[in-house]
């Protein structure tokens, strides 16, 4: 299964694994899981950490390196992803989450999220 992790799940997997449920840990550790992270998550972390958000206190360079070293694949942002955000219903105002949703839809990935509002979008989204 190809899994795109939302930003908070990436942060938890990298620095606060105790926040992950056993079911999520099982998914992340399953040999059949192909784990992806979006460049949008790195962008979100870089922006929100400079704004002083305490839940985004991480070095995005170190995070990216650690994810790559642990077998994650980076998903770049394309024009198709950006255009797909325009077709999403107005359920959520966070542009980073909307981009992740669009990426999952365009690429045929399952988006893992801890956000029940994100999980209301159509498509392969799994709230954990």
mmCIF file with all atom_site columns, C-alpha atoms in Angstrom:
data_model
loop_
_atom_site.group_PDB
_atom_site.id
_atom_site.type_symbol
_atom_site.label_atom_id
_atom_site.label_alt_id
_atom_site.label_comp_id
_atom_site.label_asym_id
_atom_site.label_entity_id
_atom_site.label_seq_id
_atom_site.pdbx_PDB_ins_code
_atom_site.Cartn_x
_atom_site.Cartn_y
_atom_site.Cartn_z
_atom_site.occupancy
_atom_site.B_iso_or_equiv
_atom_site.pdbx_formal_charge
_atom_site.auth_seq_id
_atom_site.auth_comp_id
_atom_site.auth_asym_id
_atom_site.auth_atom_id
_atom_site.pdbx_PDB_model_num
ATOM 1   C CA . UNK A 1 1   ? 0.000   0.000  0.000   1.00 0.00 ? 1   UNK A CA 1
ATOM 2   C CA . UNK A 1 2   ? 1.344   3.456  -0.929  1.00 0.00 ? 2   UNK A CA 1
ATOM 3   C CA . UNK A 1 3   ? 0.906   5.763  2.060   1.00 0.00 ? 3   UNK A CA 1
ATOM 4   C CA . UNK A 1 4   ? 1.319   9.534  2.125   1.00 0.00 ? 4   UNK A CA 1
ATOM 5   C CA . UNK A 1 5   ? 1.689   10.788 5.689   1.00 0.00 ? 5   UNK A CA 1
ATOM 6   C CA . UNK A 1 6   ? 0.280   14.139 6.702   1.00 0.00 ? 6   UNK A CA 1
ATOM 7   C CA . UNK A 1 7   ? 2.647   16.573 8.370   1.00 0.00 ? 7   UNK A CA 1
ATOM 8   C CA . UNK A 1 8   ? 1.734   15.806 11.963  1.00 0.00 ? 8   UNK A CA 1
ATOM 9   C CA . UNK A 1 9   ? 2.114   12.071 11.461  1.00 0.00 ? 9   UNK A CA 1
ATOM 10  C CA . UNK A 1 10  ? 5.553   12.690 9.935   1.00 0.00 ? 10  UNK A CA 1
ATOM 11  C CA . UNK A 1 11  ? 6.555   14.767 12.939  1.00 0.00 ? 11  UNK A CA 1
ATOM 12  C CA . UNK A 1 12  ? 5.269   12.125 15.334  1.00 0.00 ? 12  UNK A CA 1
ATOM 13  C CA . UNK A 1 13  ? 6.938   9.269  13.452  1.00 0.00 ? 13  UNK A CA 1
ATOM 14  C CA . UNK A 1 14  ? 10.263  11.110 13.456  1.00 0.00 ? 14  UNK A CA 1
ATOM 15  C CA . UNK A 1 15  ? 10.307  12.620 16.930  1.00 0.00 ? 15  UNK A CA 1
ATOM 16  C CA . UNK A 1 16  ? 7.349   11.519 19.037  1.00 0.00 ? 16  UNK A CA 1
ATOM 17  C CA . UNK A 1 17  ? 6.544   7.924  18.072  1.00 0.00 ? 17  UNK A CA 1
ATOM 18  C CA . UNK A 1 18  ? 4.645   7.443  21.324  1.00 0.00 ? 18  UNK A CA 1
ATOM 19  C CA . UNK A 1 19  ? 1.908   9.648  19.806  1.00 0.00 ? 19  UNK A CA 1
ATOM 20  C CA . UNK A 1 20  ? 1.316   7.084  17.063  1.00 0.00 ? 20  UNK A CA 1
ATOM 21  C CA . UNK A 1 21  ? -1.334  4.456  17.660  1.00 0.00 ? 21  UNK A CA 1
ATOM 22  C CA . UNK A 1 22  ? -0.321  0.799  17.465  1.00 0.00 ? 22  UNK A CA 1
ATOM 23  C CA . UNK A 1 23  ? -2.335  0.512  14.231  1.00 0.00 ? 23  UNK A CA 1
ATOM 24  C CA . UNK A 1 24  ? -0.341  3.342  12.633  1.00 0.00 ? 24  UNK A CA 1
ATOM 25  C CA . UNK A 1 25  ? 2.955   1.861  13.781  1.00 0.00 ? 25  UNK A CA 1
ATOM 26  C CA . UNK A 1 26  ? 1.924   -1.442 12.261  1.00 0.00 ? 26  UNK A CA 1
ATOM 27  C CA . UNK A 1 27  ? 1.142   0.256  8.931   1.00 0.00 ? 27  UNK A CA 1
ATOM 28  C CA . UNK A 1 28  ? 4.438   2.148  8.937   1.00 0.00 ? 28  UNK A CA 1
ATOM 29  C CA . UNK A 1 29  ? 6.432   -0.980 9.733   1.00 0.00 ? 29  UNK A CA 1
ATOM 30  C CA . UNK A 1 30  ? 4.637   -3.322 7.314   1.00 0.00 ? 30  UNK A CA 1
ATOM 31  C CA . UNK A 1 31  ? 6.963   -4.544 4.552   1.00 0.00 ? 31  UNK A CA 1
ATOM 32  C CA . UNK A 1 32  ? 4.192   -3.994 1.995   1.00 0.00 ? 32  UNK A CA 1
ATOM 33  C CA . UNK A 1 33  ? 3.869   -0.294 2.887   1.00 0.00 ? 33  UNK A CA 1
ATOM 34  C CA . UNK A 1 34  ? 5.507   2.208  0.555   1.00 0.00 ? 34  UNK A CA 1
ATOM 35  C CA . UNK A 1 35  ? 5.909   5.361  2.686   1.00 0.00 ? 35  UNK A CA 1
ATOM 36  C CA . UNK A 1 36  ? 5.881   8.816  1.130   1.00 0.00 ? 36  UNK A CA 1
ATOM 37  C CA . UNK A 1 37  ? 6.136   12.359 2.417   1.00 0.00 ? 37  UNK A CA 1
ATOM 38  C CA . UNK A 1 38  ? 5.304   15.510 0.535   1.00 0.00 ? 38  UNK A CA 1
ATOM 39  C CA . UNK A 1 39  ? 7.581   18.436 -0.144  1.00 0.00 ? 39  UNK A CA 1
ATOM 40  C CA . UNK A 1 40  ? 4.524   20.419 1.031   1.00 0.00 ? 40  UNK A CA 1
ATOM 41  C CA . UNK A 1 41  ? 5.053   19.042 4.546   1.00 0.00 ? 41  UNK A CA 1
ATOM 42  C CA . UNK A 1 42  ? 8.640   20.299 4.591   1.00 0.00 ? 42  UNK A CA 1
ATOM 43  C CA . UNK A 1 43  ? 7.422   23.679 3.351   1.00 0.00 ? 43  UNK A CA 1
ATOM 44  C CA . UNK A 1 44  ? 4.741   23.754 6.068   1.00 0.00 ? 44  UNK A CA 1
ATOM 45  C CA . UNK A 1 45  ? 7.266   22.890 8.778   1.00 0.00 ? 45  UNK A CA 1
ATOM 46  C CA . UNK A 1 46  ? 9.739   25.503 7.555   1.00 0.00 ? 46  UNK A CA 1
ATOM 47  C CA . UNK A 1 47  ? 7.084   28.229 7.547   1.00 0.00 ? 47  UNK A CA 1
ATOM 48  C CA . UNK A 1 48  ? 5.336   27.339 10.790  1.00 0.00 ? 48  UNK A CA 1
ATOM 49  C CA . UNK A 1 49  ? 8.567   26.839 12.741  1.00 0.00 ? 49  UNK A CA 1
ATOM 50  C CA . UNK A 1 50  ? 9.708   30.356 11.793  1.00 0.00 ? 50  UNK A CA 1
ATOM 51  C CA . UNK A 1 51  ? 6.344   31.649 13.020  1.00 0.00 ? 51  UNK A CA 1
ATOM 52  C CA . UNK A 1 52  ? 7.097   30.192 16.442  1.00 0.00 ? 52  UNK A CA 1
ATOM 53  C CA . UNK A 1 53  ? 4.591   27.329 16.370  1.00 0.00 ? 53  UNK A CA 1
ATOM 54  C CA . UNK A 1 54  ? 5.692   25.012 19.178  1.00 0.00 ? 54  UNK A CA 1
ATOM 55  C CA . UNK A 1 55  ? 4.217   21.943 17.443  1.00 0.00 ? 55  UNK A CA 1
ATOM 56  C CA . UNK A 1 56  ? 6.566   22.525 14.490  1.00 0.00 ? 56  UNK A CA 1
ATOM 57  C CA . UNK A 1 57  ? 9.880   22.823 16.365  1.00 0.00 ? 57  UNK A CA 1
ATOM 58  C CA . UNK A 1 58  ? 12.015  20.627 14.135  1.00 0.00 ? 58  UNK A CA 1
ATOM 59  C CA . UNK A 1 59  ? 14.795  21.211 11.642  1.00 0.00 ? 59  UNK A CA 1
ATOM 60  C CA . UNK A 1 60  ? 13.181  20.442 8.267   1.00 0.00 ? 60  UNK A CA 1
ATOM 61  C CA . UNK A 1 61  ? 16.592  19.655 6.740   1.00 0.00 ? 61  UNK A CA 1
ATOM 62  C CA . UNK A 1 62  ? 17.307  17.027 9.402   1.00 0.00 ? 62  UNK A CA 1
ATOM 63  C CA . UNK A 1 63  ? 13.744  15.691 9.134   1.00 0.00 ? 63  UNK A CA 1
ATOM 64  C CA . UNK A 1 64  ? 14.046  15.253 5.361   1.00 0.00 ? 64  UNK A CA 1
ATOM 65  C CA . UNK A 1 65  ? 17.392  13.524 5.699   1.00 0.00 ? 65  UNK A CA 1
ATOM 66  C CA . UNK A 1 66  ? 16.066  11.185 8.393   1.00 0.00 ? 66  UNK A CA 1
ATOM 67  C CA . UNK A 1 67  ? 12.990  10.309 6.362   1.00 0.00 ? 67  UNK A CA 1
ATOM 68  C CA . UNK A 1 68  ? 15.081  9.557  3.270   1.00 0.00 ? 68  UNK A CA 1
ATOM 69  C CA . UNK A 1 69  ? 17.506  7.444  5.318   1.00 0.00 ? 69  UNK A CA 1
ATOM 70  C CA . UNK A 1 70  ? 14.557  5.469  6.708   1.00 0.00 ? 70  UNK A CA 1
ATOM 71  C CA . UNK A 1 71  ? 13.157  4.511  3.315   1.00 0.00 ? 71  UNK A CA 1
ATOM 72  C CA . UNK A 1 72  ? 10.556  7.230  2.771   1.00 0.00 ? 72  UNK A CA 1
ATOM 73  C CA . UNK A 1 73  ? 10.098  8.591  -0.751  1.00 0.00 ? 73  UNK A CA 1
ATOM 74  C CA . UNK A 1 74  ? 9.764   12.325 -1.273  1.00 0.00 ? 74  UNK A CA 1
ATOM 75  C CA . UNK A 1 75  ? 6.759   13.404 -3.350  1.00 0.00 ? 75  UNK A CA 1
ATOM 76  C CA . UNK A 1 76  ? 7.441   16.668 -5.192  1.00 0.00 ? 76  UNK A CA 1
ATOM 77  C CA . UNK A 1 77  ? 4.712   19.258 -5.758  1.00 0.00 ? 77  UNK A CA 1
ATOM 78  C CA . UNK A 1 78  ? 3.561   19.446 -9.370  1.00 0.00 ? 78  UNK A CA 1
ATOM 79  C CA . UNK A 1 79  ? 1.239   21.717 -11.285 1.00 0.00 ? 79  UNK A CA 1
ATOM 80  C CA . UNK A 1 80  ? -1.321  18.892 -11.446 1.00 0.00 ? 80  UNK A CA 1
ATOM 81  C CA . UNK A 1 81  ? -1.363  18.758 -7.647  1.00 0.00 ? 81  UNK A CA 1
ATOM 82  C CA . UNK A 1 82  ? -1.849  22.510 -7.374  1.00 0.00 ? 82  UNK A CA 1
ATOM 83  C CA . UNK A 1 83  ? -4.660  22.527 -9.927  1.00 0.00 ? 83  UNK A CA 1
ATOM 84  C CA . UNK A 1 84  ? -6.430  19.645 -8.177  1.00 0.00 ? 84  UNK A CA 1
ATOM 85  C CA . UNK A 1 85  ? -6.779  21.750 -5.014  1.00 0.00 ? 85  UNK A CA 1
ATOM 86  C CA . UNK A 1 86  ? -9.250  23.912 -6.927  1.00 0.00 ? 86  UNK A CA 1
ATOM 87  C CA . UNK A 1 87  ? -11.634 20.976 -7.252  1.00 0.00 ? 87  UNK A CA 1
ATOM 88  C CA . UNK A 1 88  ? -11.757 20.148 -3.550  1.00 0.00 ? 88  UNK A CA 1
ATOM 89  C CA . UNK A 1 89  ? -14.831 21.040 -1.500  1.00 0.00 ? 89  UNK A CA 1
ATOM 90  C CA . UNK A 1 90  ? -14.359 23.861 1.015   1.00 0.00 ? 90  UNK A CA 1
ATOM 91  C CA . UNK A 1 91  ? -14.206 21.637 4.093   1.00 0.00 ? 91  UNK A CA 1
ATOM 92  C CA . UNK A 1 92  ? -10.800 22.739 5.325   1.00 0.00 ? 92  UNK A CA 1
ATOM 93  C CA . UNK A 1 93  ? -8.966  26.046 4.979   1.00 0.00 ? 93  UNK A CA 1
ATOM 94  C CA . UNK A 1 94  ? -5.394  24.862 5.595   1.00 0.00 ? 94  UNK A CA 1
ATOM 95  C CA . UNK A 1 95  ? -3.641  25.125 2.206   1.00 0.00 ? 95  UNK A CA 1
ATOM 96  C CA . UNK A 1 96  ? -0.996  22.560 3.179   1.00 0.00 ? 96  UNK A CA 1
ATOM 97  C CA . UNK A 1 97  ? -3.608  19.929 4.039   1.00 0.00 ? 97  UNK A CA 1
ATOM 98  C CA . UNK A 1 98  ? -5.519  20.709 0.862   1.00 0.00 ? 98  UNK A CA 1
ATOM 99  C CA . UNK A 1 99  ? -2.362  20.159 -1.174  1.00 0.00 ? 99  UNK A CA 1
ATOM 100 C CA . UNK A 1 100 ? -1.716  16.817 0.560   1.00 0.00 ? 100 UNK A CA 1
ATOM 101 C CA . UNK A 1 101 ? -5.291  15.729 -0.199  1.00 0.00 ? 101 UNK A CA 1
ATOM 102 C CA . UNK A 1 102 ? -4.892  16.722 -3.847  1.00 0.00 ? 102 UNK A CA 1
ATOM 103 C CA . UNK A 1 103 ? -1.575  14.894 -4.095  1.00 0.00 ? 103 UNK A CA 1
ATOM 104 C CA . UNK A 1 104 ? -3.122  11.718 -2.691  1.00 0.00 ? 104 UNK A CA 1
ATOM 105 C CA . UNK A 1 105 ? -6.005  11.942 -5.136  1.00 0.00 ? 105 UNK A CA 1
ATOM 106 C CA . UNK A 1 106 ? -3.845  12.682 -8.197  1.00 0.00 ? 106 UNK A CA 1
ATOM 107 C CA . UNK A 1 107 ? -1.217  10.043 -7.386  1.00 0.00 ? 107 UNK A CA 1
ATOM 108 C CA . UNK A 1 108 ? -3.597  7.333  -6.153  1.00 0.00 ? 108 UNK A CA 1
ATOM 109 C CA . UNK A 1 109 ? -2.073  7.294  -2.671  1.00 0.00 ? 109 UNK A CA 1
ATOM 110 C CA . UNK A 1 110 ? -3.744  6.697  0.677   1.00 0.00 ? 110 UNK A CA 1
ATOM 111 C CA . UNK A 1 111 ? -3.352  9.782  2.843   1.00 0.00 ? 111 UNK A CA 1
ATOM 112 C CA . UNK A 1 112 ? -2.861  8.958  6.520   1.00 0.00 ? 112 UNK A CA 1
ATOM 113 C CA . UNK A 1 113 ? -4.039  11.725 8.818   1.00 0.00 ? 113 UNK A CA 1
ATOM 114 C CA . UNK A 1 114 ? -4.950  12.338 12.419  1.00 0.00 ? 114 UNK A CA 1
ATOM 115 C CA . UNK A 1 115 ? -7.275  15.170 11.386  1.00 0.00 ? 115 UNK A CA 1
ATOM 116 C CA . UNK A 1 116 ? -10.955 14.140 11.221  1.00 0.00 ? 116 UNK A CA 1
ATOM 117 C CA . UNK A 1 117 ? -11.793 17.176 9.057   1.00 0.00 ? 117 UNK A CA 1
ATOM 118 C CA . UNK A 1 118 ? -9.246  16.097 6.430   1.00 0.00 ? 118 UNK A CA 1
ATOM 119 C CA . UNK A 1 119 ? -10.754 12.605 6.550   1.00 0.00 ? 119 UNK A CA 1
ATOM 120 C CA . UNK A 1 120 ? -14.097 14.022 5.376   1.00 0.00 ? 120 UNK A CA 1
ATOM 121 C CA . UNK A 1 121 ? -12.696 14.665 1.891   1.00 0.00 ? 121 UNK A CA 1
ATOM 122 C CA . UNK A 1 122 ? -13.440 12.177 -0.872  1.00 0.00 ? 122 UNK A CA 1
ATOM 123 C CA . UNK A 1 123 ? -10.732 9.807  -1.887  1.00 0.00 ? 123 UNK A CA 1
ATOM 124 C CA . UNK A 1 124 ? -8.315  7.419  -0.299  1.00 0.00 ? 124 UNK A CA 1
ATOM 125 C CA . UNK A 1 125 ? -7.946  9.067  3.106   1.00 0.00 ? 125 UNK A CA 1
ATOM 126 C CA . UNK A 1 126 ? -7.542  7.150  6.322   1.00 0.00 ? 126 UNK A CA 1
ATOM 127 C CA . UNK A 1 127 ? -7.967  8.852  9.691   1.00 0.00 ? 127 UNK A CA 1
ATOM 128 C CA . UNK A 1 128 ? -5.829  7.138  12.312  1.00 0.00 ? 128 UNK A CA 1
#
